XYZ file of C-alpha atoms in Angstrom:
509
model
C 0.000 0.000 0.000
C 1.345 3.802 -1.013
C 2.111 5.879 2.302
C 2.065 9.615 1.869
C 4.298 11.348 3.314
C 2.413 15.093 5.109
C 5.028 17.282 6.274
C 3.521 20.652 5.338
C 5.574 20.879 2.635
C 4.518 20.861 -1.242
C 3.357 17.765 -2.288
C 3.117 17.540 -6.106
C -0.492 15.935 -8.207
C 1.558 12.705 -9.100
C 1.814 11.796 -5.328
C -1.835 11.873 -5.218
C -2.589 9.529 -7.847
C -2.630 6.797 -5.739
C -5.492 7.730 -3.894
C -7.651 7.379 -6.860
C -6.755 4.289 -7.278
C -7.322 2.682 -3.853
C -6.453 2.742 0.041
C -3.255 4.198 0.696
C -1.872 5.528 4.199
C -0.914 9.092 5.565
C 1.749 10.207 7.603
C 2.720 12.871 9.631
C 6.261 14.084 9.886
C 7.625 15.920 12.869
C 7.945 19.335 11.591
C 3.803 18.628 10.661
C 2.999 18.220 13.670
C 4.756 21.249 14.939
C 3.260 23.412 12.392
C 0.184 22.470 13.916
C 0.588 23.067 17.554
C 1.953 26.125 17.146
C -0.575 27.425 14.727
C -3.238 26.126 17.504
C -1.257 28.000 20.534
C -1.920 31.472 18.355
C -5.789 30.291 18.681
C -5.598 29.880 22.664
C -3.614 32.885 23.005
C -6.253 34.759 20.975
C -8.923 33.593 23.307
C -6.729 34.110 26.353
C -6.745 37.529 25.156
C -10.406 37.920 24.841
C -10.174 39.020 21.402
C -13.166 38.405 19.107
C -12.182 35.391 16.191
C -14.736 34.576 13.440
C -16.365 31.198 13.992
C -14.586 30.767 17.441
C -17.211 33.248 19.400
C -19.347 34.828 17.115
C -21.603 33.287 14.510
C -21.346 31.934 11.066
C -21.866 33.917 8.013
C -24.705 37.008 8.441
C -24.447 35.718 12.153
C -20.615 36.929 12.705
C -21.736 39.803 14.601
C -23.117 37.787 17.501
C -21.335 37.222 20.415
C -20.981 33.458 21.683
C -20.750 33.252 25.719
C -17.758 31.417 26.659
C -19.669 28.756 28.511
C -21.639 27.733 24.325
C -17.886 27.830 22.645
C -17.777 23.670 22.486
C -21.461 23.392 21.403
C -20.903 26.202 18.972
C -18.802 24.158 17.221
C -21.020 20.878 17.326
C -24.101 22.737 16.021
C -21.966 24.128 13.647
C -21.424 21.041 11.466
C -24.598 19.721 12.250
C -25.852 22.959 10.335
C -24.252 22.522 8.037
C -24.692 18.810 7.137
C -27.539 19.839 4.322
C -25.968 17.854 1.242
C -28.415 16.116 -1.201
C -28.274 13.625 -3.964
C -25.803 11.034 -4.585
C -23.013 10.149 -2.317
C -19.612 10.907 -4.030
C -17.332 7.810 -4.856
C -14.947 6.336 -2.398
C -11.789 7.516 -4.343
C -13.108 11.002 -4.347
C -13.690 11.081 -0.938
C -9.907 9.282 0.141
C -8.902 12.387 -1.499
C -10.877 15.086 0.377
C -9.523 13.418 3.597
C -5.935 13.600 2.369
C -6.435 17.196 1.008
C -7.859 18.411 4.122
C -5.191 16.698 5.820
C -2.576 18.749 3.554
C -3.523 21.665 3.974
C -4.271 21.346 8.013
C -0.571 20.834 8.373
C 0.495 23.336 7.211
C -0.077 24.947 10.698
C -2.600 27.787 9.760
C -5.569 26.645 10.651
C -5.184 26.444 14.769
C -6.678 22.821 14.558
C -4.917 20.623 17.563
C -2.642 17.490 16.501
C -5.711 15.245 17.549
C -7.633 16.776 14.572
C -5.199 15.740 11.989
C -4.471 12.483 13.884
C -8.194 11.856 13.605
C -8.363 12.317 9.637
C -5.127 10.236 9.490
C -6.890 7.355 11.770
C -10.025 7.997 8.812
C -6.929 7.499 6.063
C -5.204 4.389 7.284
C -8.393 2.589 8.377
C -10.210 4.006 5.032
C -13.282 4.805 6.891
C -14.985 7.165 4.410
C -17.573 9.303 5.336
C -20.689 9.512 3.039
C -21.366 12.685 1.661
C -23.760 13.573 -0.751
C -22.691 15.411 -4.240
C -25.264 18.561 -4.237
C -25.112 21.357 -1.670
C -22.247 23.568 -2.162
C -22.076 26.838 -4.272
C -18.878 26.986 -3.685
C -18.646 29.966 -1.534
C -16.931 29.770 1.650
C -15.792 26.552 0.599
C -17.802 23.512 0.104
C -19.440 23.729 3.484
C -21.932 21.210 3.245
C -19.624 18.441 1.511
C -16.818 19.344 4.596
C -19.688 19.265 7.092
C -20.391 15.755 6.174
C -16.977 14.669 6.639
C -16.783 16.802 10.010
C -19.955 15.311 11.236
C -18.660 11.547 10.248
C -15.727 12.574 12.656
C -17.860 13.911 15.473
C -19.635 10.388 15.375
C -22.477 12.137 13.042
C -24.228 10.993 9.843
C -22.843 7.558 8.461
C -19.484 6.385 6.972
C -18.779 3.443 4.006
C -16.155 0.690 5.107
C -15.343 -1.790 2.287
C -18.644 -0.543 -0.037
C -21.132 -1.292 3.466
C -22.432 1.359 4.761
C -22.859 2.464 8.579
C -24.541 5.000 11.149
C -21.297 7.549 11.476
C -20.654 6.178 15.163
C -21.004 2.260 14.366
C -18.628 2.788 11.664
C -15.838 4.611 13.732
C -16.075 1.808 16.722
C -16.067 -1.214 14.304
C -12.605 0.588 12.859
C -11.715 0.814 16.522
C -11.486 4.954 16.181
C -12.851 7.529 18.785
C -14.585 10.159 17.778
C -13.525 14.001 18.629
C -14.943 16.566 20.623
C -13.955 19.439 18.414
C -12.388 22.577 20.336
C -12.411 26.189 19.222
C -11.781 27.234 15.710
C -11.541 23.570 14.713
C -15.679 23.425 13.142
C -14.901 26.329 11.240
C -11.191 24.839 10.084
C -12.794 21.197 8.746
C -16.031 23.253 7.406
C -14.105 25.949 5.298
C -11.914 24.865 2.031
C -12.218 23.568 -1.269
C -11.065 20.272 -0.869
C -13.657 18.737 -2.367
C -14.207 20.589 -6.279
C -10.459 20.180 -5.511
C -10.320 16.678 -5.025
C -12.900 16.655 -7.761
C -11.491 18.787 -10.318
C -8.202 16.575 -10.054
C -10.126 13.462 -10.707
C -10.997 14.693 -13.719
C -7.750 16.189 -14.617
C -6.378 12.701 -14.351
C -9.285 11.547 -16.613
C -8.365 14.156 -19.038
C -4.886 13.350 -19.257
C -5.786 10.153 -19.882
C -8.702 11.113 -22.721
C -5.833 13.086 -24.275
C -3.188 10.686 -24.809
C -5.466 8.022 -26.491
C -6.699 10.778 -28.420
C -3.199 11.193 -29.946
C -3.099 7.629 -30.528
C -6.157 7.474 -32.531
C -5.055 10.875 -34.190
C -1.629 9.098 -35.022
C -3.597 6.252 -36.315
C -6.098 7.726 -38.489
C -3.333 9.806 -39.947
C -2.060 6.105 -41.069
C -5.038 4.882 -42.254
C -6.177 7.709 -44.426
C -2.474 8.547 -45.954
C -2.452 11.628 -44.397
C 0.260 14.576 -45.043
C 2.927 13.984 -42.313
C 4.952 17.440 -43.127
C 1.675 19.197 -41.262
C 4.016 17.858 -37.988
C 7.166 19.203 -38.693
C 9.195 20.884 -36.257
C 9.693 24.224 -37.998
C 6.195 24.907 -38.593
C 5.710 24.464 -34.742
C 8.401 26.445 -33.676
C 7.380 29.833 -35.305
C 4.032 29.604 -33.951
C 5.731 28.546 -30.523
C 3.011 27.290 -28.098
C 4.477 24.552 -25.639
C 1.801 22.250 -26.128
C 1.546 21.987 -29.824
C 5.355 21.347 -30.401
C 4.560 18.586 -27.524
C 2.220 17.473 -29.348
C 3.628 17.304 -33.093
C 6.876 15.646 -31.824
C 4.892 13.048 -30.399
C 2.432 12.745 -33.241
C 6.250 12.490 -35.459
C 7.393 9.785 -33.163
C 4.452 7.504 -33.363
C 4.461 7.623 -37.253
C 7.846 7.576 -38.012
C 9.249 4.933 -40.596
C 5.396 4.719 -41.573
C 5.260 1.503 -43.945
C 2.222 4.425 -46.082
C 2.701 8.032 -45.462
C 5.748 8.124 -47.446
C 4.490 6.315 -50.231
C 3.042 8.852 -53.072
C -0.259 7.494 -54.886
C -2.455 8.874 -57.634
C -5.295 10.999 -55.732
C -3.561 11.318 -52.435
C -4.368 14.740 -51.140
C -1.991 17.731 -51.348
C -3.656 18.963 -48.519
C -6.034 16.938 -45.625
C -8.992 18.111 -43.571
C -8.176 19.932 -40.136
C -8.588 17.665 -38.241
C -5.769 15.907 -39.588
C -3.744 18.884 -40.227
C -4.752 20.877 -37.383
C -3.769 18.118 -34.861
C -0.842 19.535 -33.621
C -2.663 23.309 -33.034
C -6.084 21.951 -31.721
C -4.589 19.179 -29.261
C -1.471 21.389 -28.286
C -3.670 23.916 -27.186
C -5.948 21.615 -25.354
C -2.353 20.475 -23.399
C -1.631 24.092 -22.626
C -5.177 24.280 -21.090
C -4.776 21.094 -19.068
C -1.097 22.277 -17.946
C -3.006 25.392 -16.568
C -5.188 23.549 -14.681
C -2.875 20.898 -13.363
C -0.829 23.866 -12.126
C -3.284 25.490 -10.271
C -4.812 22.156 -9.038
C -1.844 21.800 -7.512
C -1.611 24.680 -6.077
C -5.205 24.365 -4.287
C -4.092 20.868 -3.178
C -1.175 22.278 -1.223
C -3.038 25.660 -0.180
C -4.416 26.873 3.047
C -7.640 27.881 2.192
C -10.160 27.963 5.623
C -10.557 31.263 7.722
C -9.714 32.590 9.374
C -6.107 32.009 9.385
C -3.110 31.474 11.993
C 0.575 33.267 11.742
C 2.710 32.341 14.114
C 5.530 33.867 13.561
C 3.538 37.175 14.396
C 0.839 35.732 16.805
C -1.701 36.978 14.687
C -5.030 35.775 13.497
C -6.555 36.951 10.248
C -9.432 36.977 8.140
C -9.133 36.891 4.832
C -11.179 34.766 1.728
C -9.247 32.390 1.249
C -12.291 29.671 1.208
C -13.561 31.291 -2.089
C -13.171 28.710 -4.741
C -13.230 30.576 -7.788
C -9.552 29.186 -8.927
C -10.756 26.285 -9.090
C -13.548 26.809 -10.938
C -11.837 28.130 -13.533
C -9.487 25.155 -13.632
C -12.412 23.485 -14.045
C -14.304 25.108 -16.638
C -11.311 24.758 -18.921
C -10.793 21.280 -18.007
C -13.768 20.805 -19.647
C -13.384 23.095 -22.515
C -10.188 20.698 -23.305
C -11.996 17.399 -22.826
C -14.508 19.007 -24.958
C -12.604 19.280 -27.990
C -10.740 16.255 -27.223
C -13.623 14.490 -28.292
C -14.862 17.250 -30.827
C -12.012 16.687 -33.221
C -11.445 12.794 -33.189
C -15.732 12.595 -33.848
C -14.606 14.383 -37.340
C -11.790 12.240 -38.055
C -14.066 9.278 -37.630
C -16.505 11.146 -40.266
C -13.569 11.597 -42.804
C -13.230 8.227 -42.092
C -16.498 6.983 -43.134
C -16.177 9.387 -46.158
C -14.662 7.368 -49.074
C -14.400 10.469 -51.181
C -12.012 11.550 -47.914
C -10.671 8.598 -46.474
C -10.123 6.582 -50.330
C -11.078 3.879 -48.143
C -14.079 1.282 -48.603
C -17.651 3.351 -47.624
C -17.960 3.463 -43.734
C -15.046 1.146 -43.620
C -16.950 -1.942 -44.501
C -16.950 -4.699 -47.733
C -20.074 -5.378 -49.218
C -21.587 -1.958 -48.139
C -25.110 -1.977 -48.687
C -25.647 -5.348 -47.305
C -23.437 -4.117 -44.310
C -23.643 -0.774 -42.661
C -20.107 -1.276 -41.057
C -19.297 2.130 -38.976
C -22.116 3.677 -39.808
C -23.760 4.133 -36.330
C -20.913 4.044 -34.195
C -20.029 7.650 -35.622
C -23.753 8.469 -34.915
C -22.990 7.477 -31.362
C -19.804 9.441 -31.221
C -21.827 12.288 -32.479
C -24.331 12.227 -30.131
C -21.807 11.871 -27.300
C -19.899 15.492 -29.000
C -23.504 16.668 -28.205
C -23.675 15.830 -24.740
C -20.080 17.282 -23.884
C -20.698 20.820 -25.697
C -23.603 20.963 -23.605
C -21.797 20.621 -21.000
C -18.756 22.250 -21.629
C -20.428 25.749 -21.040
C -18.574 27.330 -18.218
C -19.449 27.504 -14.642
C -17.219 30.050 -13.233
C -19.127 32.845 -14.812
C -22.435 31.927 -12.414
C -23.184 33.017 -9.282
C -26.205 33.029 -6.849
C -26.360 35.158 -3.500
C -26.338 33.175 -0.343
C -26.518 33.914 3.093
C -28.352 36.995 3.253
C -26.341 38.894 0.633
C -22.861 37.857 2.961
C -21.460 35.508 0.488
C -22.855 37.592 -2.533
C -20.364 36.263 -5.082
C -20.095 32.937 -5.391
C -17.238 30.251 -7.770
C -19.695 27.304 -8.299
C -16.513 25.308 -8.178
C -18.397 21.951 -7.517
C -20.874 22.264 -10.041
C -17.736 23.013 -12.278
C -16.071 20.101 -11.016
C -18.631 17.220 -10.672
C -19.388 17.608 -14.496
C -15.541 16.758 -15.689
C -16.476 12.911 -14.363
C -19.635 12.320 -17.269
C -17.264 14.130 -19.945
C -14.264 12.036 -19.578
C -16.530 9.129 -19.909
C -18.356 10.370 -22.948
C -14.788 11.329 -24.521
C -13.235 8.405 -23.600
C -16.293 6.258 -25.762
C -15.748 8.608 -28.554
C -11.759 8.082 -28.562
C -12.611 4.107 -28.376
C -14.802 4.367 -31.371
C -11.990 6.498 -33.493
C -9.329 3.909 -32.359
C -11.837 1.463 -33.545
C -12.384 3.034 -37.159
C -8.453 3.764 -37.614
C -7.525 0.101 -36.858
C -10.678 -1.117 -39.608
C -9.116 1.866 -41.814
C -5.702 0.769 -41.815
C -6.697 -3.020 -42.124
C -8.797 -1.855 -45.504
C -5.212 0.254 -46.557
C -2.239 -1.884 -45.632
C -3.541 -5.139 -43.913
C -2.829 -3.548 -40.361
C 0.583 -2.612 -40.973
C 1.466 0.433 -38.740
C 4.248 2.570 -38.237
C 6.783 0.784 -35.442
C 5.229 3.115 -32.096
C 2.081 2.837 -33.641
C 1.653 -0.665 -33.472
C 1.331 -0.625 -29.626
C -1.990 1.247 -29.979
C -3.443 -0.789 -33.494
C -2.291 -4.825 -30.916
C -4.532 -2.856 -28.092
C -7.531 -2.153 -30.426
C -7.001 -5.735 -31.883
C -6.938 -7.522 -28.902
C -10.534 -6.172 -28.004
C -12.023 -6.183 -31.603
C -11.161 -8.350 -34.826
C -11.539 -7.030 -38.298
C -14.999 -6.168 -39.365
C -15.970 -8.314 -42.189
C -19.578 -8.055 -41.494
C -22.187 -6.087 -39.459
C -21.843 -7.443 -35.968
C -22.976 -5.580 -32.428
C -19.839 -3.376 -31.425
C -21.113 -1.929 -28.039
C -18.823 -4.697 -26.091
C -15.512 -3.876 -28.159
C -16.890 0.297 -27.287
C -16.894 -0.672 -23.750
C -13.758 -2.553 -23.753
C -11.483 -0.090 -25.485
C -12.887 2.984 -23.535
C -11.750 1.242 -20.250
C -8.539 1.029 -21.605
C -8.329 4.639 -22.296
C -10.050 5.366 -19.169
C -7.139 3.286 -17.687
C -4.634 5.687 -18.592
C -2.839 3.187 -20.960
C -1.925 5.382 -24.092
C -0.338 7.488 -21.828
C 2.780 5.221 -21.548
C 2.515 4.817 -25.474
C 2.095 8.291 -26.950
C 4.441 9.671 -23.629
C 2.733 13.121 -22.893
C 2.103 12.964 -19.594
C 0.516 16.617 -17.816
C 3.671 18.063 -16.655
C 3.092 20.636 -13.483
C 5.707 23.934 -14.570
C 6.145 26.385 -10.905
């Protein structure tokens, strides 16, 4: 099992991606639990003082200006999360919620949040003994935070609400004692600490950056296929023609489109009819996918950012014994990150559903129509690109950004709002749907290039045509494809064209 290191220093996206994948195990280093005692010792010494501290005696929100009696601090905080424990719909997945924990965890130690040690021990005891709590996907606006996704994993560590041990599902305080954990009494400041954040659209958002990197390799796999399989114009990839224009991505992306057809057994080969000149999305690869890697390097960048940020209020200083309010919780970075997430996985899909159609196109392709023998009798591809299509559809629809929306809450208080999880939860159904239409080019280029050159691909493309082949044989007639669909989008889903095209996100500080 993957331990995690948490020393309140940066921790970068890759170390996260186990905790997508399954369990994994958290620890603390000395210097993180110092951070955190002496962050908490600002707290007492603020109270000591009898100064007034948001969320540690006054209210919430509109209700900051009310005084809490010293005798109400401890059930302030209990009431607090149980306030705020208003999430509806759908509980989000285990993996998602492993890396709420952890994020929460990151950002608690780095010692700004005057939470005590036996917070962050709690969340690690949570970690280990992955003892998730449930919380529903709808509630939060994004705001100060995701309060009500937080306040369901507060309340699971108060003993409130329920928690999911190996897929079962328990009351919150059956769970904890059948994992052999206690739960906390939470002391001042620490309600507002757990409640406050974006750790989950961040945990979120990053789940679907993951899913976009991995839509995006095996969409340069197909791209680097199709470009076989049609006899497409390799010169569109050259270096020079890159390096005027001079975006990062798009030289990325032509020298690995280069590498995967080089020593092609047909693009070098001249023919009567081949084009002078091919369709965009053939040509344009290198422009339309480099610039969907310069968005997803954005994101990735400022993903990681928010993973490693401090971003509750209000906030502890140490070094100057000061506590400070600020807006930290707002979550508007990441809704951006977001939005353009899905702008990339958009056209991700956009541009392989039209090399599919030039596919199909034997006036285009100079292949057999919709890649099939005995066309009439067989429809071949003919509805699989109908599928892709509608699937294009669904992600432009959903590709229109959230960032841009807000809705007052809170009596006019929080009056701006990011609508970071809305932003985020919709990245999950696009990967899917681009991964399907990726799965259903990769299946068209490998018919394509069976109906060209009997399956003969360049040397780094053959990696991708064995994958396609090992799910789906050569269509000789009509047959139900939806299997050999499923199968191959797994694989991308999988992340395994990421190893074969080698453009993995790459995080730039």
């Amino acid at each position: 099992m993957t331990t995690i290191t948490i020393s309140g220093e940066r921790l970068s996206l890759d170390a996260l991606r186990p905790v997508y994948r399954g369990p994994v195990e958290v620890e603390l280093t000395h210097q993180a639990l110092e951070n955190l005692q002496r962050g908490h010792q600002v707290i007492l010494d603020a109270i000591g003082r009898g100064q007034v501290v948001y969320g540690v005696n006054t209210g919430f929100g509109k209700l900051a200006d009310r005084r809490i009696s010293p005798g109400d601090l401890a059930e302030l905080q209990r009431r607090s999360v149980l306030s705020h424990m208003v999430g509806v719909g759908d509980p989000l997945p285990d993996e998602i919620v492993r890396a709420i924990l952890v994020i929460k965890l990151i950002g608690l130690a780095r010692g700004h949040s005057g939470v005590r040690v036996e917070i962050a021990e709690m969340l690690t005891a949570l970690i280990n003994a992955d003892v998730l709590p449930v919380i529903p996907s709808q509630g939060s606006v994004g705001a100060s935070g995701d309060l009500a996704p937080l306040a369901h994993m507060a309340g699971a560590m108060i003993g409130e609400g329920r928690v999911r041990i190996n897929g079962v599902t328990y009351d919150a305080i059956e769970g904890l004692a059948k994992a052999g954990i206690t739960p906390v009494v939470l002391g001042p400041k620490e309600a507002v600490a757990l409640l406050n954040g974006v750790q989950a659209s961040t945990a979120i958002a990053l789940r679907g950056l993951f899913g976009a990197e991995a839509v995006f390799n095996a969409g340069l796999a197909a791209g680097a296929l199709t470009l076989e399989a049609t006899a497409g114009r390799q010169v569109v990839l050259d270096d020079r023609i890159q390096q005027v224009r001079g975006h990062d991505g798009q030289i990325r992306v032509a020298g690995a489109l280069r590498r995967l057809v080089e020593d092609s057994p047909v693009l070098d080969i001249e023919f009567e009819g081949r084009r002078l000149q091919d369709p965009y999305c053939l040509r344009c690869q290198p422009q339309v996918m480099g610039a969907a890697l310069d968005l997803l390097t954005f994101a990735a960048r400022t993903i990681e950012q928010e993973v490693n940020a401090v971003s509750d209020n209000p906030l502890m200083f140490p070094g100057d014994n000061v506590v400070l309010s600020g807006g930290n919780f707002h979550g508007q970075p990441i809704a951006y990150a977001a939005d353009i997430i899905a702008m990339a996985i958009c056209e991700i899909g956009s541009i392989s559903e039209r090399r599919q159609a030039m596919l199909m196109d034997s006036s285009m392709s100079g292949l057999a129509p919709f890649l099939v023998e005995n066309a009439g009798l067989n429809s071949g591809f003919i509805m699989v690109q109908v599928t892709s299509a509608a699937l294009v559809a669904e992600n432009r629809a959903k590709a229109t950004p959230s960032s841009v929306d807000s809705i007052p809450t809170s009596a006019g208080q929080e009056d701006h709002v990011s609508m970071a999880t809305h932003a985020s939860m919709r990245l999950g159904p696009m990967v899917r749907n681009a991964a399907y239409i990726v799965a259903i080019e990769l299946l068209c280029a490998a018919q394509g290039l069976d109906l060209r050159n009997e399956g003969l691909a360049a040397p780094a493309n053959r990696p991708t045509y064995g994958l396609v082949r090992a799910k789906a044989e050569f269509l000789k007639d009509d047959r139900i494809m939806a299997g050999e669909m499923e199968a191959i989008a797994a694989d991308v889903l999988d992340g395994v064209f990421v190893e074969i095209t080698g453009v993995p996100l790459e995080v730039v500080n």
